[in-house]
Every structure is written in C-alpha cells, then in structure tokens.
XYZ file of C-alpha atoms in Angstrom:
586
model
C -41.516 67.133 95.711
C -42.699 67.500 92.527
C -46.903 67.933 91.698
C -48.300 65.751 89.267
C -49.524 68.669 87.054
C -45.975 69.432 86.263
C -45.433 65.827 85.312
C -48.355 65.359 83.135
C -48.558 67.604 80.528
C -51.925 69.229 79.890
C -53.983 67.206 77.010
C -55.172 70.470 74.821
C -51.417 71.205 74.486
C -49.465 70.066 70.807
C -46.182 69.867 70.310
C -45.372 72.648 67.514
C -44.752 70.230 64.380
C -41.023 70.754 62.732
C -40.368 72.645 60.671
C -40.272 71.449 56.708
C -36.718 74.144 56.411
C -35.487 72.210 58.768
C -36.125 68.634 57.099
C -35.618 70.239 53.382
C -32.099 71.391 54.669
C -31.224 67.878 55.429
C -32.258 65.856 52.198
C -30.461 68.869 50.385
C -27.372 68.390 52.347
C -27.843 64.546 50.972
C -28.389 65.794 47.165
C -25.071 68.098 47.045
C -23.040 64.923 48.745
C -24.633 62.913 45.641
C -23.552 66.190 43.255
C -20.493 66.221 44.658
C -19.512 62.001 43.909
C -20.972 62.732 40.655
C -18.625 65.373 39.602
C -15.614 63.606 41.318
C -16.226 61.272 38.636
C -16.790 63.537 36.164
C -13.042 64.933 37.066
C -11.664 61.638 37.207
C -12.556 61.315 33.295
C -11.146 64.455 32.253
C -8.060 63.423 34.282
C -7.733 60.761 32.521
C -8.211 62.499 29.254
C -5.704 65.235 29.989
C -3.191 62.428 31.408
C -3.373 60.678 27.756
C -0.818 63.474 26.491
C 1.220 63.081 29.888
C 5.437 62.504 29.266
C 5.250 60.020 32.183
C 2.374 58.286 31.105
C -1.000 57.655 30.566
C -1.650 55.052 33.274
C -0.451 57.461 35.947
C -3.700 59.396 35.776
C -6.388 56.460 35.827
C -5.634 57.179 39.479
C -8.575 58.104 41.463
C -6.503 60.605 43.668
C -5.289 62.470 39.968
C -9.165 63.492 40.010
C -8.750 65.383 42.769
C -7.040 68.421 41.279
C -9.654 68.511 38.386
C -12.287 68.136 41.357
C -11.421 71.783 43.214
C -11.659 73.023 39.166
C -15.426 72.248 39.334
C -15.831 72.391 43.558
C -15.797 76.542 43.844
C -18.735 76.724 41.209
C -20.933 74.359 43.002
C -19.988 76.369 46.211
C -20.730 79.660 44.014
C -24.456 78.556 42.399
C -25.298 77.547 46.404
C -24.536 80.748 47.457
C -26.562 82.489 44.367
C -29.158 80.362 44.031
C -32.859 81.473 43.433
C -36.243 80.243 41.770
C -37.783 84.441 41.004
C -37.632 85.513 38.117
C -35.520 88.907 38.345
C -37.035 92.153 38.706
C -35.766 94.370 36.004
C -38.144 96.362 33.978
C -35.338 96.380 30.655
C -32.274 94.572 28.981
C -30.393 97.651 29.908
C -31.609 97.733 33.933
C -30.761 94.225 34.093
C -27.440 94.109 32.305
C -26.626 97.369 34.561
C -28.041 96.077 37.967
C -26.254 92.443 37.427
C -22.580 93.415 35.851
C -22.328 96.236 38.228
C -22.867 94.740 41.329
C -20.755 92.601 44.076
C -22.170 89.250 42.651
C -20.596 89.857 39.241
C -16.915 90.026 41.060
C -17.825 87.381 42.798
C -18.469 85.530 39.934
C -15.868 86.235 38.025
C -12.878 85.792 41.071
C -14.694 82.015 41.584
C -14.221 81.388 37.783
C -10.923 82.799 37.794
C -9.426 80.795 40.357
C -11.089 77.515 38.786
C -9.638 78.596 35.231
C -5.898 79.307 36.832
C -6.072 75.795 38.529
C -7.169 73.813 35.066
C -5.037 75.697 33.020
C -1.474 75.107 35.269
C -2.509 71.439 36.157
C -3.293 71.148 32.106
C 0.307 73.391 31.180
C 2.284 70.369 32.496
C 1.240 68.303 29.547
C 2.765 71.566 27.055
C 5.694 72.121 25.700
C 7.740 75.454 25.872
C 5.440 77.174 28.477
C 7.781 78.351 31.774
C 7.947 81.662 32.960
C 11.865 82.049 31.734
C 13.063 81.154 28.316
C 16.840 80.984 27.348
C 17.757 82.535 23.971
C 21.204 82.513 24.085
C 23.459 80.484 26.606
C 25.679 83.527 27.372
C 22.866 85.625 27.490
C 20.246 86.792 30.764
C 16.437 84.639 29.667
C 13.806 86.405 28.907
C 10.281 85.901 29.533
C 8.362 83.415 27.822
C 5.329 85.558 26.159
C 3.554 81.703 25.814
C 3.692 81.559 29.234
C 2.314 85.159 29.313
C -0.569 84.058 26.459
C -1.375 81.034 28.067
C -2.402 83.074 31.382
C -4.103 86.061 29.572
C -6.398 83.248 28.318
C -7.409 81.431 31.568
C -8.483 85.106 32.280
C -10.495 85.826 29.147
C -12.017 82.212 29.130
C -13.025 82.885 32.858
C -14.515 86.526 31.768
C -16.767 85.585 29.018
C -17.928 82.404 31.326
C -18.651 84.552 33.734
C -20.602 86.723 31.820
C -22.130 84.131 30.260
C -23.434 83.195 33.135
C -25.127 86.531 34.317
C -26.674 87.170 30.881
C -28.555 84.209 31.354
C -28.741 83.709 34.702
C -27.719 80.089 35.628
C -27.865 80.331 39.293
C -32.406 80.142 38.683
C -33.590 76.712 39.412
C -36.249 76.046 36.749
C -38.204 73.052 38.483
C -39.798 70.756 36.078
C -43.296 70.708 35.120
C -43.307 66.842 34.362
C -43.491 63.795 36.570
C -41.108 64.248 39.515
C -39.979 60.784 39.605
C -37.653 60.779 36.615
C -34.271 60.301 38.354
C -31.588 62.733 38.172
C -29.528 60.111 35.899
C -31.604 60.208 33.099
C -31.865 64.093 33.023
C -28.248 64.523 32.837
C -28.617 61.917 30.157
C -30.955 64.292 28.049
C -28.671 67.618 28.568
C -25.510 66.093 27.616
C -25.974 67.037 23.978
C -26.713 70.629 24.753
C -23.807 70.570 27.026
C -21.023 69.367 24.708
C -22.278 71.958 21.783
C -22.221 75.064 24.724
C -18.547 73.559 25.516
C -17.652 73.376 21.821
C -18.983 77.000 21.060
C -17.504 78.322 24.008
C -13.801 77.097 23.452
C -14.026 77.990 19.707
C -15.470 81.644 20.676
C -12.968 81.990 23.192
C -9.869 80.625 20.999
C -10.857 82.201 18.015
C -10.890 85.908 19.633
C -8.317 85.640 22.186
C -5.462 86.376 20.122
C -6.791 89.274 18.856
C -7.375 90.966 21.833
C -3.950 89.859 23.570
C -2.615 91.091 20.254
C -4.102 94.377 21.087
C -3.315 94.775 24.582
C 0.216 92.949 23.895
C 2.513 96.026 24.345
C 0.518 97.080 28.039
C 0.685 93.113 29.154
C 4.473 92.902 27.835
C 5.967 96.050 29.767
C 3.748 94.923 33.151
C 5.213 91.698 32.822
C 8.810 92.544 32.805
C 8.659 95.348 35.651
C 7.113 92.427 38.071
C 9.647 89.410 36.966
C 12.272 91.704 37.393
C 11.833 91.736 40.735
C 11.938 88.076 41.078
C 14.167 87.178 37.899
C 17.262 88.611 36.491
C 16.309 88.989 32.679
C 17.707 90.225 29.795
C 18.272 94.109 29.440
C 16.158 94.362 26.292
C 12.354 94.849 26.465
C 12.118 93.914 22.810
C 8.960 91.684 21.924
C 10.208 88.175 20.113
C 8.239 85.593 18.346
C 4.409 85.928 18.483
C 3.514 82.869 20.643
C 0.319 81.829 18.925
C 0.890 79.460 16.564
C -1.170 76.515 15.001
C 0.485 74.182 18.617
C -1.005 77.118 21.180
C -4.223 77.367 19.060
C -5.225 73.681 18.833
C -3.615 73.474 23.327
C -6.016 76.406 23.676
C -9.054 74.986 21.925
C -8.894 71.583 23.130
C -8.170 72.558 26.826
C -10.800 75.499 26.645
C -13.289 72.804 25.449
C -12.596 70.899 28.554
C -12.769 73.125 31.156
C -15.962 74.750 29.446
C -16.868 71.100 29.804
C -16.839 70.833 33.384
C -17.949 74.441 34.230
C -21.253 73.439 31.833
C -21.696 69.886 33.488
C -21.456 71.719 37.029
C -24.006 74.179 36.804
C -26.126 71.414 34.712
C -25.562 69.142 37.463
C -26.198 71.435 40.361
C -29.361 72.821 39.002
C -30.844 69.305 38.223
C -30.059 67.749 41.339
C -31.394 70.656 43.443
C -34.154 71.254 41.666
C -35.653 67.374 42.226
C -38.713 67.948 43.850
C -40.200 66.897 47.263
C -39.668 63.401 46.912
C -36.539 61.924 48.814
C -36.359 58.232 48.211
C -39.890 57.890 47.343
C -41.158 59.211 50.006
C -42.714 62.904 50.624
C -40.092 65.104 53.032
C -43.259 66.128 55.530
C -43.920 62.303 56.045
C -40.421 62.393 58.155
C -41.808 64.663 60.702
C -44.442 62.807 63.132
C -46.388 65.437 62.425
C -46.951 65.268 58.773
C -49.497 67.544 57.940
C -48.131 70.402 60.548
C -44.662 70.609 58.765
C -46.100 70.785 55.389
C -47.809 73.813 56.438
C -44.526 75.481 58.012
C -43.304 74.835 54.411
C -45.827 76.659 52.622
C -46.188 79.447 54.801
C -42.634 80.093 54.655
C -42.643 83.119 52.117
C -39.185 84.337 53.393
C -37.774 81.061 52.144
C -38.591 80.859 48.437
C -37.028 77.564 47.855
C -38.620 76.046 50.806
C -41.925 77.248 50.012
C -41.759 76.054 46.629
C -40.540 73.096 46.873
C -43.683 72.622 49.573
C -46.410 73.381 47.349
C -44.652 70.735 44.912
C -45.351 68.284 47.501
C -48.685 69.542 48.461
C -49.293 68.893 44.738
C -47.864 65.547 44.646
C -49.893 64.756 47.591
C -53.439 65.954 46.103
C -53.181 64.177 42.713
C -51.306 60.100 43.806
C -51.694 59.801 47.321
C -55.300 58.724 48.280
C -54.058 58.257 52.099
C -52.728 61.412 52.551
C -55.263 63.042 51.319
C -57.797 61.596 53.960
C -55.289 62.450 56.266
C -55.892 66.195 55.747
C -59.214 65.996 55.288
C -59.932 64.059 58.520
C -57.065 66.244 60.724
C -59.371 68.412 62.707
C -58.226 68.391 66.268
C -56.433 71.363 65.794
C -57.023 75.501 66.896
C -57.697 75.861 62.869
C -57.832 72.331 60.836
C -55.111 71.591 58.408
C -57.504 71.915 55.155
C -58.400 75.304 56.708
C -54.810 76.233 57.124
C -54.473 74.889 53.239
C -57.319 76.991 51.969
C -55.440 79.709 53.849
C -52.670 79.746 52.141
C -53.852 78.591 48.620
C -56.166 81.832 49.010
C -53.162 83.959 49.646
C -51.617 83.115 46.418
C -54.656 83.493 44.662
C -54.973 87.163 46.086
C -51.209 87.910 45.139
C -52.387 86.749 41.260
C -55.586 89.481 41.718
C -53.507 92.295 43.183
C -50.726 91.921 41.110
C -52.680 92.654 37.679
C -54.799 94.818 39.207
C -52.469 97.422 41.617
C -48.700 96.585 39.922
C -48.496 99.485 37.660
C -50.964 101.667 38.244
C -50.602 105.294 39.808
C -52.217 105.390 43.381
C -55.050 107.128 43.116
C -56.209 106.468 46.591
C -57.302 110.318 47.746
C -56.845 110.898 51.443
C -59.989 110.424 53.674
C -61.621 113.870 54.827
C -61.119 114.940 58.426
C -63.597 115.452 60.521
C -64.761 118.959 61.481
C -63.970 118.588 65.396
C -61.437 116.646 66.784
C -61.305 116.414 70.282
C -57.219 115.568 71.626
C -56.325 113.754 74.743
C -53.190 116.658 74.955
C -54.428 119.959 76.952
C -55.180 123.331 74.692
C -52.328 126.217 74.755
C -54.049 129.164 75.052
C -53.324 131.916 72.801
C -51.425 134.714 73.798
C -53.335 138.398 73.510
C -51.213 140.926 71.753
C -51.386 144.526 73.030
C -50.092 146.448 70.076
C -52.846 148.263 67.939
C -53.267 145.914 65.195
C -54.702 148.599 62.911
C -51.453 150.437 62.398
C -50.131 150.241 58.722
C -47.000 146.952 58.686
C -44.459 146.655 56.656
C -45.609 146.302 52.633
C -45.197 142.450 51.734
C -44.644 143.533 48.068
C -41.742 145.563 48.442
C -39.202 143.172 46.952
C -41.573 143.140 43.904
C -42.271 146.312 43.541
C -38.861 147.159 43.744
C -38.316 145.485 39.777
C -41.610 146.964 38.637
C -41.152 149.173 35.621
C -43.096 152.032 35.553
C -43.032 152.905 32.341
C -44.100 148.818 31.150
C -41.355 148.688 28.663
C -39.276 146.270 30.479
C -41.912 144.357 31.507
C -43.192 143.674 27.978
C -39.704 142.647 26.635
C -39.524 140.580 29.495
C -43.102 138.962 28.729
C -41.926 138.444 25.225
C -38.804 136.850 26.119
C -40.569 134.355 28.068
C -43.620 133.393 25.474
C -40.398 133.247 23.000
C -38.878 130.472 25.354
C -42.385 128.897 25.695
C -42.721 128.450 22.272
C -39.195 126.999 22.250
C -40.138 124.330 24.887
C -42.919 123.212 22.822
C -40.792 122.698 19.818
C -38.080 121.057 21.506
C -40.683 118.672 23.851
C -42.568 118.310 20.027
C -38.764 117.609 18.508
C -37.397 115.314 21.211
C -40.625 112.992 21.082
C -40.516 112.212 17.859
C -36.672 111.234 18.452
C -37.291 109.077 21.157
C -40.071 107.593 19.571
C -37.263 107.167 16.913
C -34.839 106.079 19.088
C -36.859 103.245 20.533
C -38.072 102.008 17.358
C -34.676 101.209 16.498
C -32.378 97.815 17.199
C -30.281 100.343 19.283
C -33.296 101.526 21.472
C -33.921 97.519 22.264
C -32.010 97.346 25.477
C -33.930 100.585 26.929
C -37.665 98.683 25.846
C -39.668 98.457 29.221
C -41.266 95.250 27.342
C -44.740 93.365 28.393
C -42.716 90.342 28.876
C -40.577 91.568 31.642
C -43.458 93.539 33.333
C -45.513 90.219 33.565
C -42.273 88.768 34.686
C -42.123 91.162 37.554
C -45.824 90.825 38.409
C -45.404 87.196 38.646
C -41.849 86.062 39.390
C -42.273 82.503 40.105
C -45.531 81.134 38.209
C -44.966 77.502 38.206
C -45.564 78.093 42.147
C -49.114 79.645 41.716
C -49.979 76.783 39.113
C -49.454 74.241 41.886
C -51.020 76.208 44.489
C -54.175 76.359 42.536
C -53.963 72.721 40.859
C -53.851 71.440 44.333
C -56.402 73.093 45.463
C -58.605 72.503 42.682
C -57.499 68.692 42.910
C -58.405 68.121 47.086
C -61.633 69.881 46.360
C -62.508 67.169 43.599
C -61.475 64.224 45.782
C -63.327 65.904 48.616
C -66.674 64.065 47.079
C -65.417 60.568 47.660
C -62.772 60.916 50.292
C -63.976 63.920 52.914
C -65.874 62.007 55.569
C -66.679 65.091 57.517
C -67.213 67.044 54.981
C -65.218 69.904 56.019
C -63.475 70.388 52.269
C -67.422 70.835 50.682
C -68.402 73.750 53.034
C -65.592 75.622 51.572
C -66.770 74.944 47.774
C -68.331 78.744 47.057
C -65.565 80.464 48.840
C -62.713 78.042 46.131
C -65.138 79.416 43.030
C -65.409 82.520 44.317
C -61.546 83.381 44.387
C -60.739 81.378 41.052
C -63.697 83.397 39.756
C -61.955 86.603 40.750
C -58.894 85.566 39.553
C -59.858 84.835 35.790
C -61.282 87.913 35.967
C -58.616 89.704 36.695
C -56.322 87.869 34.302
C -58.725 88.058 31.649
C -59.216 92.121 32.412
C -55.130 92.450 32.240
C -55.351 90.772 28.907
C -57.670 92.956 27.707
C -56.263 96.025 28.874
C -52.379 95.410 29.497
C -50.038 97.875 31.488
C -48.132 98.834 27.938
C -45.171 101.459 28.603
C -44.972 103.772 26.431
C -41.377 102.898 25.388
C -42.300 98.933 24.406
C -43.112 100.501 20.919
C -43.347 96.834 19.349
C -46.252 95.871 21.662
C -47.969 99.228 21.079
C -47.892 98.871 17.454
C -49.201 95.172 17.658
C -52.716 94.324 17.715
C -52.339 90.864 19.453
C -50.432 90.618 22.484
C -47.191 88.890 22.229
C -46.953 85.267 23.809
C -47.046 86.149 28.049
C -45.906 82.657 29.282
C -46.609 83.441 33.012
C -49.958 84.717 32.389
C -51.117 81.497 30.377
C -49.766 79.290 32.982
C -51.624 80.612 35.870
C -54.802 81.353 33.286
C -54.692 77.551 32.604
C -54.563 76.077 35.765
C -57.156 78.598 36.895
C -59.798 77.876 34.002
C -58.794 73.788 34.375
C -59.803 73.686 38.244
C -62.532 75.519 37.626
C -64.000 73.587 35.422
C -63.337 70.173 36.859
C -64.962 71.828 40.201
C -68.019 72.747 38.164
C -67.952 69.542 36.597
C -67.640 67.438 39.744
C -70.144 69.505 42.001
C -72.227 70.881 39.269
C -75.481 69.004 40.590
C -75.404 70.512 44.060
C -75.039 73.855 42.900
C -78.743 74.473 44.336
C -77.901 74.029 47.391
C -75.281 76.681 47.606
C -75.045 80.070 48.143
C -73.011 80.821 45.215
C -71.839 84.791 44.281
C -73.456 85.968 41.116
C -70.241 86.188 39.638
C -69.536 82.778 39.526
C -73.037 82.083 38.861
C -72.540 84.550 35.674
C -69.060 82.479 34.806
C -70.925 78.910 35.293
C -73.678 80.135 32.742
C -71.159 81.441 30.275
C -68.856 78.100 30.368
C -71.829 76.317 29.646
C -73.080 78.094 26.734
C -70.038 78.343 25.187
C-alpha cells in the first residue's frame, strides 16, 4: 500500500526548468528545414538555367526533381558550416599564426574534400550540356583513341575552383556567425534581399579569378597531369601507343564553359554560406515569440541559457533574448522582477551572471598579457605534519677525517703557470663582445624586418590582441545593456523592490569596468613586433573595446540619470562617487 507522502510531492520542491539548449536545438532544427527549401529553390533556378543549353531541351529541366542534383551541389556545405560553426573571434596573435594554425590543420582537408565533392558533382551534371568532353577521343578510325586532355582540363578545374573556394573560405572565416546589432525582427527574406548584390560580384570575381589563372597553371603542371593520366586509363582503356600531347584544349568555347559554369557554382557556394549564416544567426525570436516563453518555466530556462558558457551559441543567443526582453516587453520584465519564490530569485541569478561578464571585461585588460608577478607566499617557520618524524640515523665514522677533495675535477684543468687560463679568458671576453654585436646587429634587422610589407604577416598587432581578450563583444554589450535597461525600469515596474537594493553593487562593477577599459587605453599591451602601433601616437581604431566602452558609459549614465536623486540614500563606493562628480562636470 502506498503512503500518501510518496503520492504527494513535497511543496518546497521545483521541478528543474528545461533547459534553453534543449528548446534552441529545436527552433534551429526548424531554421535549417527553412534553409534547406530555400536552397532547393535556389537549385531549381540554376537547373533551369543550365537546362537552357540542354540538346533535349529546355523544358525538361523546369522539373522540380532536375533540382535535385544541383541541391546535393549546395547540401554538403550547409552540412560543412554546421559542423564548423562558431560566434569567437579566433585566437591567433598574427596573420602568419592564423594562416599556419587554420591551413594546416584537419578542418582545412575537411574543407577542401566537402568543396571538392560539390565541385565534381556541378561540373559532370553541367559537362552534359558540352561538347567534345569524354574521357576517350577518336583521332583516326583505324587508330586506338586517345584521351581527351578537355576532359582532363575540365576536371583539373573543378579541383582548382574547389581549392581557392576553400581557401577563400578559411582566410576569412565564413563558418563565424556575425549576429546583427539592429532590430531582430527584420525577416530573413529581406536580408538575403540586401546581400544579393555582394553575392553576385564575389561569384563574378571568383569565376573570372579562377578562369583567368587556371590555364596557366594546368599549362604548367600539363606534362605531370598528362603522363598520370595515361598510366591510370590504361588500365581501364586500350589507347593509342603514343604519349604525345595534341591540341591545347583551352580555347575561346572551354574559356567562356569555364567562366560561365564557374560563375554558377561560385553562385550557389556564395548563396549557401550567405544563407546559412543569416538564417542561423536570427536571434531569439521564433515566430514572434521569445524561445524561454515555450518552457513553463520561463524565467528558469532563460537562465540555463545564459549560464551555459560551454555552449557559445546557446549562451549568446540567450543574452539576445534577455536583451530583447529588458528593452519591449513590459510583462516580462515584471515577471522577473516579481519571481522570488526561489533558493536565489531570478533577478539575483541575472545580476549573477551579468556580473560575471563584467568581471571577464576587468580581468581580461587587466591580467591578459601581463607576466605573473604573483611571488609565492612565505612559509611559516614551524610546520607541524600529521605524518610521524623519521629519526635520523647516527653515523659512527669520525667525521673529522680529511674526504675526498670536491675540486678535483677542476683542479685537474688548472694551469699553473696562468697562461692558459688567460688565453682562455680572452677567448671568451672576445666571444662576449661578439654576442653583443651580433644581439646589437640582429635587432636592428628585425626591427627592419618588421617594418617592412614582408614582416606584416609576423606583426603581433593591437587589433588581434584585443580580439583575443575579447572574442565575442557583441555578447558583453548585451549583457551590460540589459542590465543597465532592467535596472532603469526597476523604478516603475519592481514592486518589491528587489532590483533597487542591488543599484550600488550595478555602479560599482560598471565603475570598475570603465576603469579598466579606460586604463588599457591609456596604457595598451603593445608587442614589441606591432612596429606600426609603436610608432603611432593615437591608437588605431579597437572595435571591441569601443563597443563594450559604449554600452558601459551609456548604462551608466542612464542609471545615474534615472536614480540620480536617491543617491543620498545609498551607500555608494567612492569610486563611483568620484565617476558621478566627474560626468557631471564635464
């Protein structure tokens, strides 16, 4: 028989809320369905424009299931940004490191087999609309065929379009989602609408890059992709005896094939990764509603999203929506304010987390480059140990007897008469003075070396060392703009009050944190090899740092401005009492 206790769960207990990864998974399951129809269509078009040339007809190819061949072109780089996708900025201290740590690497073959395979596939479902392009070609009726070196060309370029794409793509890393600092109700129509002029001039410079330098290079690698070609159709193939070359097979035909088919499949490897990043990169709102507000637990699952720092995109895209949230939705709002049945209240948990990216801002300029210089703490004179003394052992031998010289390996190269020993104490303040010429010589040609356009990739810039002190800065603007914004509302919507209590703690922390920006700024972590910032006497333009300086200075001043009067009545530091006085004066 079962008590009534174990029916009845106890009243103090809640229900762990779920969590937002969980819901964010599912709406962007729903966005890459949408991608996917969108680019489906997308293929259908270019069907249709590749079917216009077609020997059995145009009509053929308005078709929906033609699409579906151009569809697995564009399907394996949608699969490929999903697997690389991230919002940090990358942490590489030069153009060199990065170029290095990004080419050389597993990713870059990855890369570059996806864009491979999707180049092969376009280029032999667009080869049935050419002329003249089968492996075999028949010279002479009596005579063995020999292989068709446009056949040969037309594959060498799917692989070289495919290679510079692919590098294209590392050098400027198009698997980061840049999320939008404007309203995040502008739908993902209308974006595509305003990149579809920068993507048809990328296509059109890539396919005129690509055709315009391809037969160059297969002209120089001609005789090595020749021979390999006829010792592997041979095994398949009976061909002619002769390996003598024939007709170069780019013409005016293969160069206006290659550019126009090049400009197509640049086309829908540009409108894929333009398509993918807009469409995951859309913000918290999911049919104009918030993604927390599917959980009955609101408030709980946006928290789960924001404290989820292993999960960059989920935490992101949280404090987007914790954003959202403090600036248009009144109701919400009071919702967090008045949720206080809880171990810690939600606002608390909020502050929490708000004050943990504010803290990452303060350590970062303060501990990111510097040396430690942290000296170890002095022992104590007696230490007592929980593990039992050994006793020394008492020798018995007469400790006063003369042992065994501890110099005798030295003495043993000691010159009596001090004439080696001087030559050898010349020799070595000869090579001293050497050092100091070469260390006096070789700084002067790095310094040299640096200065010039070839030393550029080496340059540890300022640029790339705020990038690595703050690799995802839109995040920390919303953290604080949030914060900043629920503390202003607090006056006309926090019934209990519990946001107002917290109001020197808030200006305490964004106190700290201009401070610290403001001390960076004055005093930046130069390296000694960014020779164009050393030179300089302004800084250069530190995007990062002016984002987060912004949104620090604005919510501090609309705090001020909003709870100004009731300053009195608060203990306030004197550092934010200093700050308050010099905003005001100013």
């Amino acid at each position: 028989m079962v008590s009534v206790p174990r029916i009845i769960p106890a009243s103090g207990l809640r229900v762990p809320p779920v969590h937002y990864h969980t819901l964010l998974t599912s709406v962007l399951q729903l966005r890459f369905g949408q991608l996917c129809k969108l680019v489906l269509f997308a293929s259908w078009l270019i069907s249709i424009i590749v079917g216009y040339r077609a020997n059995y007809g145009w009509i053929w190819w308005l078709l929906p299931i033609r699409s579906f061949w151009f569809f697995l072109v564009a399907f394996p780089i949608l699969i490929l940004r999903k697997r690389y996708v991230h919002i940090d900025s990358l942490p590489y201290a030069s153009l060199f490191a990065e170029l290095k740590g990004r080419i050389v690497s597993i990713g870059f073959l990855a890369h570059w087999v996806f864009y491979v395979f999707s180049s092969s596939l376009f280029f032999w479902l667009y080869s049935e609309q050419m002329t003249d392009v089968s492996v075999k070609k028949i010279i002479k009726v009596y005579e063995p065929p020999v292989i068709n070196e446009r056949a040969l060309y037309l594959f060498f370029f799917s692989i070289f379009t495919a290679s510079v794409y692919t590098l294209f793509h590392i050098v400027f890393d198009l698997d980061k989602l840049h999320f939008p600092s404007y309203s995040m109700n502008i739908p993902p129509r209308i974006r595509i609408e305003q990149r579809l002029s920068s993507i048809l001039y990328k296509a059109l410079f890539g396919s005129a890059l690509v055709s315009l330098f391809s037969p160059f290079l297969y002209l120089a690698l001609r005789n090595r992709i020749w021979n390999s070609s006829i010792e592997f159709f041979r095994l398949f193939f009976l061909l002619h005896r002769s390996n003598a070359y024939y007709k170069f097979p780019v013409g005016l035909g293969m160069l206006a094939d290659t550019l126009f088919s090049s400009f197509l499949l640049f086309l829908v490897w540009e409108f894929s990764n333009e398509a993918f990043s807009i469409y995951m990169s859309l913000g918290p709102l999911h049919r104009n509603c918030c993604i927390s507000e599917k959980s009955k637990d609101k408030n709980g699952t946006l928290v789960t999203g924001i404290r989820a720092v292993k999960r960059p995109l989920t935490r992101a895209l949280a404090f987007q929506e914790l954003l959202y949230i403090s600036l248009n939705q009144p109701n919400r709002r009071t919702e967090i304010y008045k949720d206080i049945n809880r171990e810690i209240p939600i606002w608390g948990q909020i502050l929490k987390e708000c004050s943990f990216v504010l803290n990452q801002v303060v350590k970062s300029t303060t501990k990111k480059f510097d040396k430690e210089s942290s000296q170890p703490l002095e022992k104590p004179l007696t230490k007592t140990s929980a593990t039992p003394v050994t006793v020394i052992p008492i020798k018995n031998e007469n400790i006063f007897l003369k042992g065994r010289p501890t110099h005798s390996i030295m003495e043993g190269f000691q010159d009596n008469n001090a004439s080696i020993s001087k030559d050898m104490v010349n020799s070595l303040k000869n090579t001293l003075d050497n050092s100091r010429v070469f260390l006096k010589q070789y700084s002067s040609y790095r310094d040299w070396f640096f200065a010039s356009r070839m030393g550029i990739p080496f340059r540890q810039t300022i640029q790339r060392r705020v990038k690595i002190m703050f690799p995802n800065p839109v995040l920390t603007m919303n953290a604080i703009t949030a914060l900043s914004s629920f503390m202003v509302h607090s006056i006309d919507e926090d019934v209990y009050g519990t946001v107002q209590r917290d109001i020197p703690v808030v200006l305490h922390e964004l106190c700290m944190t201009m401070s610290a920006l403001e001390g960076f700024l004055n005093s930046p972590h130069i390296h000694w090899s960014d020779i164009d910032a050393q030179r300089s006497s302004q800084l250069p333009n530190l995007e990062e740092i002016n984002v987060i300086m912004d949104a620090v200075y604005t919510g501090f001043i609309e705090i001020v401005d909003k709870f100004g009067a009731y300053f009195e009545h608060m203990d306030l530091s004197r550092e934010v009492q200093n700050k308050v006085r010099e905003l005001y004066t100013m």
